[in-house]
CSV table of C-alpha atoms in Angstrom, one decimal:
chain,number,residue,atom,x,y,z
A,1,UNK,CA,138.6,71.6,36.4
A,2,UNK,CA,137.0,68.4,37.7
A,3,UNK,CA,133.6,67.9,36.3
A,4,UNK,CA,130.5,67.7,38.8
A,5,UNK,CA,127.2,65.4,37.5
A,6,UNK,CA,125.1,68.4,36.1
A,7,UNK,CA,122.4,69.0,38.4
A,8,UNK,CA,125.8,69.3,41.2
A,9,UNK,CA,127.7,71.5,39.3
A,10,UNK,CA,124.4,73.7,38.6
A,11,UNK,CA,123.8,74.4,42.4
A,12,UNK,CA,128.0,74.3,43.5
A,13,UNK,CA,128.8,76.7,40.5
A,14,UNK,CA,125.3,79.1,41.1
A,15,UNK,CA,125.8,79.6,44.2
A,16,UNK,CA,130.4,79.8,44.4
A,17,UNK,CA,129.7,83.1,42.1
A,18,UNK,CA,127.1,84.3,43.8
A,19,UNK,CA,129.0,84.6,46.5
A,20,UNK,CA,132.0,85.4,45.2
A,21,UNK,CA,135.0,82.1,45.9
A,22,UNK,CA,138.4,83.2,46.0
A,23,UNK,CA,141.0,81.2,45.2
A,24,UNK,CA,144.6,81.6,43.7
A,25,UNK,CA,146.2,83.0,41.2
A,26,UNK,CA,149.7,82.9,38.4
A,27,UNK,CA,151.4,85.5,37.5
A,28,UNK,CA,153.5,85.6,33.5
A,29,UNK,CA,156.8,85.4,35.0
A,30,UNK,CA,156.1,83.8,38.4
A,31,UNK,CA,153.6,81.8,40.3
A,32,UNK,CA,152.2,83.6,43.4
A,33,UNK,CA,152.0,82.5,46.5
A,34,UNK,CA,147.8,80.6,46.1
A,35,UNK,CA,145.2,82.0,47.8
A,36,UNK,CA,142.7,79.9,50.3
A,37,UNK,CA,140.0,79.1,49.3
A,38,UNK,CA,137.6,77.2,46.4
A,39,UNK,CA,138.2,76.3,42.7
A,40,UNK,CA,136.6,78.6,40.3
A,41,UNK,CA,133.3,78.4,39.3
A,42,UNK,CA,132.0,77.1,36.5
A,43,UNK,CA,127.2,78.3,36.1
A,44,UNK,CA,125.6,76.5,33.9
A,45,UNK,CA,122.5,79.3,32.0
A,46,UNK,CA,119.1,78.4,31.3
A,47,UNK,CA,118.7,78.0,27.3
A,48,UNK,CA,117.8,80.9,25.3
A,49,UNK,CA,117.6,82.2,21.2
A,50,UNK,CA,120.6,83.7,20.4
A,51,UNK,CA,120.9,86.5,18.2
A,52,UNK,CA,121.3,86.8,14.8
A,53,UNK,CA,122.3,89.8,13.6
A,54,UNK,CA,126.3,88.8,12.0
A,55,UNK,CA,129.2,90.8,14.1
A,56,UNK,CA,130.5,94.6,12.8
A,57,UNK,CA,133.4,94.9,11.0
A,58,UNK,CA,136.9,94.2,12.6
A,59,UNK,CA,141.6,97.6,14.8
A,60,UNK,CA,144.7,97.1,18.4
A,61,UNK,CA,146.0,98.6,25.6
A,62,UNK,CA,148.4,97.9,29.0
A,63,UNK,CA,150.0,96.3,31.2
A,64,UNK,CA,151.4,98.8,36.1
A,65,UNK,CA,153.7,98.9,38.3
A,66,UNK,CA,155.9,95.9,39.0
A,67,UNK,CA,155.4,96.7,42.9
A,68,UNK,CA,153.7,92.9,44.2
A,69,UNK,CA,150.1,94.5,45.3
A,70,UNK,CA,148.7,94.1,48.7
A,71,UNK,CA,148.4,90.5,49.8
A,72,UNK,CA,144.8,89.2,48.8
A,73,UNK,CA,142.7,87.8,51.7
A,74,UNK,CA,140.7,85.0,51.4
A,75,UNK,CA,136.9,86.1,50.7
A,76,UNK,CA,134.9,85.7,53.6
A,77,UNK,CA,132.2,83.7,51.6
A,78,UNK,CA,128.8,82.9,54.4
A,79,UNK,CA,126.4,79.7,54.4
A,80,UNK,CA,124.5,79.1,50.7
A,81,UNK,CA,121.2,80.7,52.0
A,82,UNK,CA,122.6,83.2,51.9
A,83,UNK,CA,121.7,85.9,48.8
A,84,UNK,CA,125.3,87.8,47.0
A,85,UNK,CA,124.1,90.8,48.6
A,86,UNK,CA,127.7,92.0,50.2
A,87,UNK,CA,127.6,93.3,53.3
A,88,UNK,CA,125.8,96.4,55.0
A,89,UNK,CA,127.3,98.9,56.7
A,90,UNK,CA,130.6,99.3,55.6
A,91,UNK,CA,133.2,98.9,53.0
A,92,UNK,CA,133.5,95.7,51.0
A,93,UNK,CA,137.5,95.3,52.1
A,94,UNK,CA,137.5,91.2,52.0
A,95,UNK,CA,134.5,90.4,49.7
A,96,UNK,CA,134.1,90.5,45.4
A,97,UNK,CA,132.4,93.4,44.3
A,98,UNK,CA,132.1,93.5,40.7
A,99,UNK,CA,133.2,95.9,38.4
A,100,UNK,CA,131.8,95.3,35.0
A,101,UNK,CA,129.4,93.8,33.1
A,102,UNK,CA,127.8,93.1,29.9
A,103,UNK,CA,125.8,90.5,29.1
A,104,UNK,CA,126.2,88.1,26.7
A,105,UNK,CA,123.9,89.3,23.2
A,106,UNK,CA,123.5,86.6,20.9
A,107,UNK,CA,126.4,84.7,19.0
A,108,UNK,CA,129.1,85.5,16.5
A,109,UNK,CA,131.1,83.5,13.8
A,110,UNK,CA,134.6,81.9,15.9
A,111,UNK,CA,137.8,83.7,15.2
A,112,UNK,CA,139.5,80.6,15.2
A,113,UNK,CA,143.6,80.7,16.1
A,114,UNK,CA,142.9,84.3,16.5
A,115,UNK,CA,144.0,87.1,20.1
A,116,UNK,CA,141.2,89.1,20.9
A,117,UNK,CA,141.6,92.1,23.6
A,118,UNK,CA,138.6,93.6,25.4
A,119,UNK,CA,138.6,96.8,26.9
A,120,UNK,CA,137.0,97.0,29.9
A,121,UNK,CA,136.5,100.2,31.9
A,122,UNK,CA,135.8,99.7,36.1
A,123,UNK,CA,133.9,101.0,38.3
A,124,UNK,CA,135.2,100.6,41.6
A,125,UNK,CA,139.0,98.9,42.9
A,126,UNK,CA,141.2,96.4,44.3
A,127,UNK,CA,143.5,94.3,45.2
A,128,UNK,CA,142.9,91.8,43.1
A,129,UNK,CA,140.7,91.2,40.1
A,130,UNK,CA,138.8,88.6,38.4
A,131,UNK,CA,136.9,87.6,34.6
A,132,UNK,CA,134.5,85.6,33.3
A,133,UNK,CA,134.6,84.4,30.2
A,134,UNK,CA,131.4,82.7,28.5
A,135,UNK,CA,129.9,79.9,26.6
A,136,UNK,CA,126.4,81.3,27.5
A,137,UNK,CA,124.8,81.0,23.5
A,138,UNK,CA,127.0,78.9,21.8
A,139,UNK,CA,126.4,75.4,20.5
A,140,UNK,CA,129.7,73.4,21.1
A,141,UNK,CA,132.4,73.7,24.0
A,142,UNK,CA,134.8,76.9,24.1
A,143,UNK,CA,138.6,76.3,24.6
A,144,UNK,CA,140.2,79.4,26.4
A,145,UNK,CA,143.9,78.3,25.6
A,146,UNK,CA,144.8,81.4,28.1
A,147,UNK,CA,143.5,84.0,29.0
A,148,UNK,CA,145.4,87.6,30.2
A,149,UNK,CA,144.5,90.8,31.6
A,150,UNK,CA,146.9,93.6,31.9
A,151,UNK,CA,145.9,97.4,32.7
A,152,UNK,CA,146.3,100.4,29.6
A,153,UNK,CA,149.0,101.7,28.8
A,154,UNK,CA,149.4,105.2,30.8
A,155,UNK,CA,148.9,107.8,27.6
A,156,UNK,CA,147.3,105.1,26.1
A,157,UNK,CA,145.2,106.5,23.4
A,158,UNK,CA,141.7,104.7,22.9
A,159,UNK,CA,143.8,103.1,18.9
A,160,UNK,CA,146.6,101.7,21.6
A,161,UNK,CA,146.2,97.9,22.2
A,162,UNK,CA,149.5,98.6,24.3
A,163,UNK,CA,149.7,97.5,28.0
A,164,UNK,CA,151.6,98.9,31.1
A,165,UNK,CA,154.5,97.4,31.7
A,166,UNK,CA,154.4,95.1,34.6
A,167,UNK,CA,151.1,95.2,34.9
A,168,UNK,CA,150.3,91.6,32.8
A,169,UNK,CA,148.7,88.7,34.2
A,170,UNK,CA,148.0,84.9,33.7
A,171,UNK,CA,144.3,83.9,34.8
A,172,UNK,CA,144.4,80.7,35.6
A,173,UNK,CA,141.0,78.8,36.2
A,174,UNK,CA,141.3,75.6,39.0
A,175,UNK,CA,145.1,76.6,38.3
A,176,UNK,CA,145.8,75.9,34.4
A,177,UNK,CA,146.3,78.4,31.9
A,178,UNK,CA,143.9,76.5,29.5
A,179,UNK,CA,139.2,76.2,30.2
A,180,UNK,CA,137.4,74.8,28.4
A,181,UNK,CA,133.5,76.8,28.7
A,182,UNK,CA,130.6,73.6,28.3
A,183,UNK,CA,127.9,75.4,26.2
A,184,UNK,CA,125.6,76.9,28.2
A,185,UNK,CA,128.0,77.6,30.4
A,186,UNK,CA,130.0,80.8,32.0
A,187,UNK,CA,133.7,80.2,34.1
A,188,UNK,CA,135.7,82.4,36.9
A,189,UNK,CA,138.8,82.3,36.8
A,190,UNK,CA,141.1,82.6,40.3
A,191,UNK,CA,141.9,85.2,41.6
A,192,UNK,CA,144.6,87.3,39.2
A,193,UNK,CA,147.2,89.5,42.0
A,194,UNK,CA,146.6,92.9,40.0
A,195,UNK,CA,146.3,95.7,41.9
A,196,UNK,CA,143.2,98.1,40.0
A,197,UNK,CA,141.4,101.5,39.9
A,198,UNK,CA,138.0,102.3,39.8
A,199,UNK,CA,137.9,104.0,36.4
A,200,UNK,CA,140.4,102.5,35.2
A,201,UNK,CA,141.0,100.7,31.2
A,202,UNK,CA,141.5,96.5,31.9
A,203,UNK,CA,143.0,94.3,29.3
A,204,UNK,CA,141.2,91.1,29.6
A,205,UNK,CA,143.0,89.3,26.1
A,206,UNK,CA,141.7,85.6,25.1
A,207,UNK,CA,143.8,83.5,22.2
A,208,UNK,CA,141.3,81.0,20.8
A,209,UNK,CA,142.4,78.4,19.7
A,210,UNK,CA,142.9,76.8,15.9
A,211,UNK,CA,140.1,74.4,15.9
A,212,UNK,CA,136.6,75.3,15.5
A,213,UNK,CA,134.9,75.9,18.8
A,214,UNK,CA,131.5,76.4,16.7
A,215,UNK,CA,129.8,80.3,17.2
A,216,UNK,CA,131.1,82.5,20.2
A,217,UNK,CA,129.6,84.7,23.0
A,218,UNK,CA,129.3,87.9,22.5
A,219,UNK,CA,128.6,91.5,22.7
A,220,UNK,CA,126.9,93.3,19.8
A,221,UNK,CA,127.5,96.6,21.0
A,222,UNK,CA,129.6,97.8,23.1
A,223,UNK,CA,130.6,101.5,22.3
A,224,UNK,CA,134.6,100.9,22.7
A,225,UNK,CA,137.4,99.9,20.5
A,226,UNK,CA,139.4,96.3,21.0
A,227,UNK,CA,141.5,94.8,19.3
A,228,UNK,CA,142.2,91.2,17.2
A,229,UNK,CA,145.1,89.7,16.6
A,230,UNK,CA,144.0,87.1,13.0
A,231,UNK,CA,146.3,84.8,14.0
A,232,UNK,CA,148.7,83.2,16.7
A,233,UNK,CA,148.2,83.3,20.6
A,234,UNK,CA,149.4,87.2,21.8
A,235,UNK,CA,147.3,86.9,24.8
A,236,UNK,CA,150.7,88.3,26.5
A,237,UNK,CA,152.2,90.3,24.1
A,238,UNK,CA,152.7,94.4,25.5
A,239,UNK,CA,153.0,96.9,23.4
A,240,UNK,CA,149.9,95.4,21.3
A,241,UNK,CA,151.6,95.1,18.1
A,242,UNK,CA,149.7,92.3,17.4
A,243,UNK,CA,146.4,93.4,17.1
A,244,UNK,CA,146.1,95.2,13.6
A,245,UNK,CA,142.7,94.5,13.6
A,246,UNK,CA,139.8,96.1,15.2
A,247,UNK,CA,136.8,95.1,17.1
A,248,UNK,CA,133.4,96.5,18.3
A,249,UNK,CA,132.3,94.0,20.1
A,250,UNK,CA,133.1,92.4,23.0
A,251,UNK,CA,134.1,88.0,23.3
A,252,UNK,CA,133.6,85.9,25.8
A,253,UNK,CA,134.3,88.4,28.5
A,254,UNK,CA,131.2,89.1,30.3
A,255,UNK,CA,131.9,90.1,34.1
A,256,UNK,CA,135.4,91.3,36.2
A,257,UNK,CA,135.1,91.5,40.2
A,258,UNK,CA,137.6,92.9,42.2
A,259,UNK,CA,138.1,92.6,45.6
A,260,UNK,CA,138.9,94.5,48.8
A,261,UNK,CA,137.6,97.4,47.3
A,262,UNK,CA,136.8,100.8,49.5
A,263,UNK,CA,133.1,99.8,48.0
A,264,UNK,CA,129.6,98.0,49.7
A,265,UNK,CA,129.2,96.4,47.3
A,266,UNK,CA,127.7,96.6,43.5
A,267,UNK,CA,124.6,97.6,41.7
A,268,UNK,CA,123.2,96.5,37.7
A,269,UNK,CA,121.9,98.2,35.6
A,270,UNK,CA,119.7,96.7,33.8
A,271,UNK,CA,118.2,97.3,30.6
A,272,UNK,CA,117.4,97.8,27.2
A,273,UNK,CA,120.0,100.1,24.1
A,274,UNK,CA,118.9,102.8,26.5
A,275,UNK,CA,121.1,101.2,29.2
A,276,UNK,CA,123.4,99.5,27.1
A,277,UNK,CA,124.2,103.1,25.6
A,278,UNK,CA,123.7,104.3,22.0
A,279,UNK,CA,123.8,107.8,20.6
A,280,UNK,CA,126.5,108.3,23.1
A,281,UNK,CA,129.7,108.6,21.8
A,282,UNK,CA,132.4,105.8,21.9
A,283,UNK,CA,134.9,105.0,23.3
A,284,UNK,CA,134.0,108.1,26.2
A,285,UNK,CA,132.5,105.6,28.8
A,286,UNK,CA,129.8,107.6,28.5
A,287,UNK,CA,126.4,105.9,29.6
A,288,UNK,CA,124.0,106.4,32.1
A,289,UNK,CA,125.4,103.6,34.0
A,290,UNK,CA,129.1,105.2,33.4
A,291,UNK,CA,127.7,108.5,34.9
A,292,UNK,CA,126.5,106.5,37.2
A,293,UNK,CA,130.2,105.6,38.8
A,294,UNK,CA,131.3,109.1,38.1
A,295,UNK,CA,128.4,110.0,40.9
A,296,UNK,CA,129.3,107.2,43.3
A,297,UNK,CA,133.0,107.1,43.1
A,298,UNK,CA,132.9,110.2,44.5
A,299,UNK,CA,130.4,108.8,47.5
A,300,UNK,CA,132.5,107.5,50.4
A,301,UNK,CA,133.8,104.4,50.4
A,302,UNK,CA,130.8,103.1,52.8
A,303,UNK,CA,128.2,104.3,50.6
A,304,UNK,CA,130.4,104.1,47.2
A,305,UNK,CA,129.1,101.1,44.0
A,306,UNK,CA,130.4,99.7,41.7
A,307,UNK,CA,128.2,99.8,38.8
A,308,UNK,CA,127.9,97.0,36.4
A,309,UNK,CA,125.8,97.6,33.3
A,310,UNK,CA,123.4,94.7,32.3
A,311,UNK,CA,121.7,96.1,28.6
A,312,UNK,CA,121.3,95.0,25.8
A,313,UNK,CA,119.7,96.7,22.3
A,314,UNK,CA,117.0,95.5,21.7
A,315,UNK,CA,116.0,93.7,24.6
A,316,UNK,CA,112.5,93.1,26.5
A,317,UNK,CA,110.5,92.4,28.7
A,318,UNK,CA,108.3,90.1,28.4
A,319,UNK,CA,109.5,88.3,26.3
A,320,UNK,CA,112.7,87.3,24.6
A,321,UNK,CA,114.2,89.6,21.9
A,322,UNK,CA,117.9,90.9,20.7
A,323,UNK,CA,119.1,88.1,24.1
A,324,UNK,CA,116.8,86.0,26.5
A,325,UNK,CA,114.0,88.1,27.7
A,326,UNK,CA,114.7,90.0,30.9
A,327,UNK,CA,112.7,87.7,34.0
A,328,UNK,CA,114.9,84.5,32.0
A,329,UNK,CA,118.6,86.8,31.8
A,330,UNK,CA,117.7,88.3,34.9
A,331,UNK,CA,119.9,85.5,37.6
A,332,UNK,CA,123.0,84.9,35.6
A,333,UNK,CA,123.1,89.1,34.3
A,334,UNK,CA,122.5,91.0,37.8
A,335,UNK,CA,121.2,88.3,41.1
A,336,UNK,CA,123.9,86.6,41.2
A,337,UNK,CA,126.9,88.8,40.5
A,338,UNK,CA,129.7,89.7,42.9
A,339,UNK,CA,128.5,92.1,45.5
A,340,UNK,CA,124.7,93.0,44.0
A,341,UNK,CA,122.5,95.6,46.9
A,342,UNK,CA,120.7,96.9,44.4
A,343,UNK,CA,118.7,96.7,41.3
A,344,UNK,CA,117.8,99.3,38.2
A,345,UNK,CA,115.5,98.3,35.4
A,346,UNK,CA,115.0,100.4,32.9
A,347,UNK,CA,112.9,97.5,30.0
A,348,UNK,CA,109.8,97.1,28.7
A,349,UNK,CA,110.2,100.0,25.9
A,350,UNK,CA,111.0,97.2,23.0
A,351,UNK,CA,108.2,95.6,24.0
A,352,UNK,CA,105.6,98.4,23.5
A,353,UNK,CA,107.0,99.4,20.1
A,354,UNK,CA,108.0,95.4,19.2
A,355,UNK,CA,105.8,93.1,17.1
A,356,UNK,CA,104.2,91.7,18.7
A,357,UNK,CA,103.3,95.0,21.2
A,358,UNK,CA,101.9,94.4,24.4
A,359,UNK,CA,99.2,96.3,24.9
A,360,UNK,CA,98.7,95.3,28.4
A,361,UNK,CA,99.8,97.5,31.7
A,362,UNK,CA,98.9,94.5,34.0
A,363,UNK,CA,100.3,92.0,32.6
A,364,UNK,CA,104.7,94.7,32.8
A,365,UNK,CA,103.3,95.0,36.2
A,366,UNK,CA,103.5,91.2,36.7
A,367,UNK,CA,106.6,91.3,35.9
A,368,UNK,CA,107.9,93.9,36.8
A,369,UNK,CA,106.8,91.9,40.8
A,370,UNK,CA,108.3,89.2,39.7
A,371,UNK,CA,111.2,90.5,39.4
A,372,UNK,CA,111.1,92.4,42.8
A,373,UNK,CA,110.0,89.3,44.3
A,374,UNK,CA,113.2,87.9,42.6
A,375,UNK,CA,115.4,90.9,44.3
A,376,UNK,CA,114.3,91.2,47.6
A,377,UNK,CA,114.8,86.7,48.6
A,378,UNK,CA,118.3,87.3,47.5
A,379,UNK,CA,118.3,90.8,49.9
A,380,UNK,CA,118.8,93.3,46.9
A,381,UNK,CA,116.8,96.7,46.3
A,382,UNK,CA,115.2,97.5,43.4
A,383,UNK,CA,114.7,100.9,41.7
A,384,UNK,CA,112.6,101.5,39.0
A,385,UNK,CA,113.0,103.3,35.7
A,386,UNK,CA,110.0,105.1,33.7
A,387,UNK,CA,109.6,104.1,30.4
A,388,UNK,CA,111.1,107.7,28.1
A,389,UNK,CA,109.4,109.1,25.2
A,390,UNK,CA,110.1,108.3,21.4
A,391,UNK,CA,107.4,109.9,19.2
A,392,UNK,CA,108.6,109.8,16.5
A,393,UNK,CA,110.8,107.1,16.5
A,394,UNK,CA,108.9,105.3,13.6
A,395,UNK,CA,107.2,102.8,15.8
A,396,UNK,CA,106.4,104.5,18.0
A,397,UNK,CA,103.1,105.3,17.3
A,398,UNK,CA,99.8,107.6,19.7
A,399,UNK,CA,98.5,103.6,20.4
A,400,UNK,CA,101.7,102.1,22.0
A,401,UNK,CA,102.8,106.3,23.7
A,402,UNK,CA,99.4,105.8,25.3
A,403,UNK,CA,100.4,102.6,26.9
A,404,UNK,CA,103.8,103.7,27.6
A,405,UNK,CA,102.3,106.1,29.8
A,406,UNK,CA,100.1,103.6,31.5
A,407,UNK,CA,103.0,101.1,31.9
A,408,UNK,CA,104.4,104.8,33.8
A,409,UNK,CA,101.7,105.4,36.3
A,410,UNK,CA,103.0,101.3,36.8
A,411,UNK,CA,106.2,102.1,38.7
A,412,UNK,CA,105.4,105.5,40.0
A,413,UNK,CA,101.9,104.7,41.9
A,414,UNK,CA,101.8,100.8,42.6
A,415,UNK,CA,104.8,100.8,45.3
A,416,UNK,CA,105.9,97.7,43.3
A,417,UNK,CA,109.3,98.8,44.1
A,418,UNK,CA,111.5,100.1,46.3
A,419,UNK,CA,112.1,103.2,45.0
A,420,UNK,CA,111.2,104.9,41.2
A,421,UNK,CA,114.2,106.4,39.4
A,422,UNK,CA,111.7,109.3,37.1
A,423,UNK,CA,113.6,109.1,33.6
A,424,UNK,CA,111.0,110.4,31.8
A,425,UNK,CA,110.1,113.7,33.9
A,426,UNK,CA,113.8,114.1,33.8
A,427,UNK,CA,113.9,113.5,30.0
A,428,UNK,CA,110.9,115.0,28.6
A,429,UNK,CA,109.5,118.0,26.0
A,430,UNK,CA,107.4,119.8,28.8
A,431,UNK,CA,105.8,121.1,25.4
A,432,UNK,CA,105.3,117.2,23.4
A,433,UNK,CA,105.3,115.1,26.1
A,434,UNK,CA,105.6,112.0,24.1
A,435,UNK,CA,108.9,113.2,21.9
A,436,UNK,CA,112.3,113.7,23.8
A,437,UNK,CA,114.0,117.2,24.5
A,438,UNK,CA,115.5,118.7,21.6
A,439,UNK,CA,119.0,119.0,23.3
A,440,UNK,CA,119.4,115.4,25.0
A,441,UNK,CA,118.3,114.1,21.1
A,442,UNK,CA,121.4,111.9,18.9
A,443,UNK,CA,118.5,112.2,16.7
A,444,UNK,CA,116.1,109.3,15.9
A,445,UNK,CA,114.2,110.3,19.1
A,446,UNK,CA,114.3,106.7,21.1
A,447,UNK,CA,117.7,107.0,22.8
A,448,UNK,CA,120.1,109.2,23.9
A,449,UNK,CA,122.7,111.8,24.2
A,450,UNK,CA,125.6,111.9,26.3
A,451,UNK,CA,123.4,115.3,27.4
A,452,UNK,CA,120.4,112.7,27.5
A,453,UNK,CA,122.2,109.3,29.3
A,454,UNK,CA,124.3,112.4,31.6
A,455,UNK,CA,120.3,113.8,32.9
A,456,UNK,CA,118.9,109.7,32.6
A,457,UNK,CA,122.2,109.1,35.2
A,458,UNK,CA,121.7,112.4,37.6
A,459,UNK,CA,118.1,111.7,38.1
A,460,UNK,CA,118.9,107.7,40.4
A,461,UNK,CA,119.0,109.1,44.0
A,462,UNK,CA,121.6,107.9,45.1
A,463,UNK,CA,120.5,107.5,49.0
A,464,UNK,CA,118.0,104.7,47.0
A,465,UNK,CA,120.8,101.9,46.3
A,466,UNK,CA,122.1,101.1,50.3
A,467,UNK,CA,118.8,102.4,51.9
A,468,UNK,CA,120.7,105.3,53.4
A,469,UNK,CA,119.6,108.0,53.9
A,470,UNK,CA,121.9,110.5,52.6
A,471,UNK,CA,121.0,111.3,49.3
A,472,UNK,CA,124.7,111.7,47.8
């Protein structure tokens, strides 16, 4: 990969990532015809403080029909001054849209000479994919000498790493199967010719070389069984029998975009553990952004959006907590993602119950205005979500409840956002409004079970995401 001087590389890469650059793609069996466009993008990211927690325990997905997908058309690249948002007025047939995301939350010890099969659930489909790999929180250059994508085998259980026969493809980076990701940066692959559907599970497998590349950038709370082969490159294995261990985290992979989605772009759910899905059933994709994706897939293509989950458990609005603070990660985790039309913001409860506790509603208002101003500069609509109750949770005090109520008044009444999703009103107990309704409470009085997640997602006015005037 040709390296530009750091400043020039940063400008080129942020622009390329935001605008949806297209290059070439290959198949594991034979090289596919190249797709016209620019090279894969390297994205320099702001400095952030990694999470210090160690990784969870470490158990075993797929390849579809062998028929060649439709020809991949080169993306239309607007001028560098254009926003990242997808063009309005119809489905995004010649552009890239975000289909899946996870935000880096910290680091875990490296796994040298290991193959990791990450399972990701796509919100919208397309006729080609590209993947984002990250060394954002690493301390040394990261070498991945093989990256593959495949569909999960039809009928495979959540505890199977088997790929659908015929679907496994090699992802390349500037035409090379190996990539070195610089410290503090992300790299987006070349397009990979593989037709995928919304709601499908995609397997993204990576192999790390024997040499230790330092701490691994990961997302701690996947709520998804991922798979590990501890020794050797098994990224091209279809049946997945080498993947004999499991992981509760996503390693290195932080995004999947699709080309030609039957959608008008994507929406980013930007938040903390509630958005990350804590409290929902693992391996079922019942976080509130997943339910939102289900609702959006039922709409006509011109009103449909992919859903990107940028939630990090423990994240904070006003300072760093787990992962970088909301303002520090806003561009790379939300605004620069492919085809973004809208942003839903649910951030602040960890500031109220954290140490030190934030007590000034004006500080929240200023942070929300900053987010909205930066999003509007890119043509992105912003929906503000009210903070949900947490009475009964140890760190939630009467003093904190007063701050939460004041912050929610800012969200509802100050006109900062383009629209408001009143999550608080949807899930609070009318008899004890500082608490979650018991039927939505998984037991910790802070997070939400599957029914509560559904209630949150059903609160979002779909028309507010695109400004179409159709509630859906």
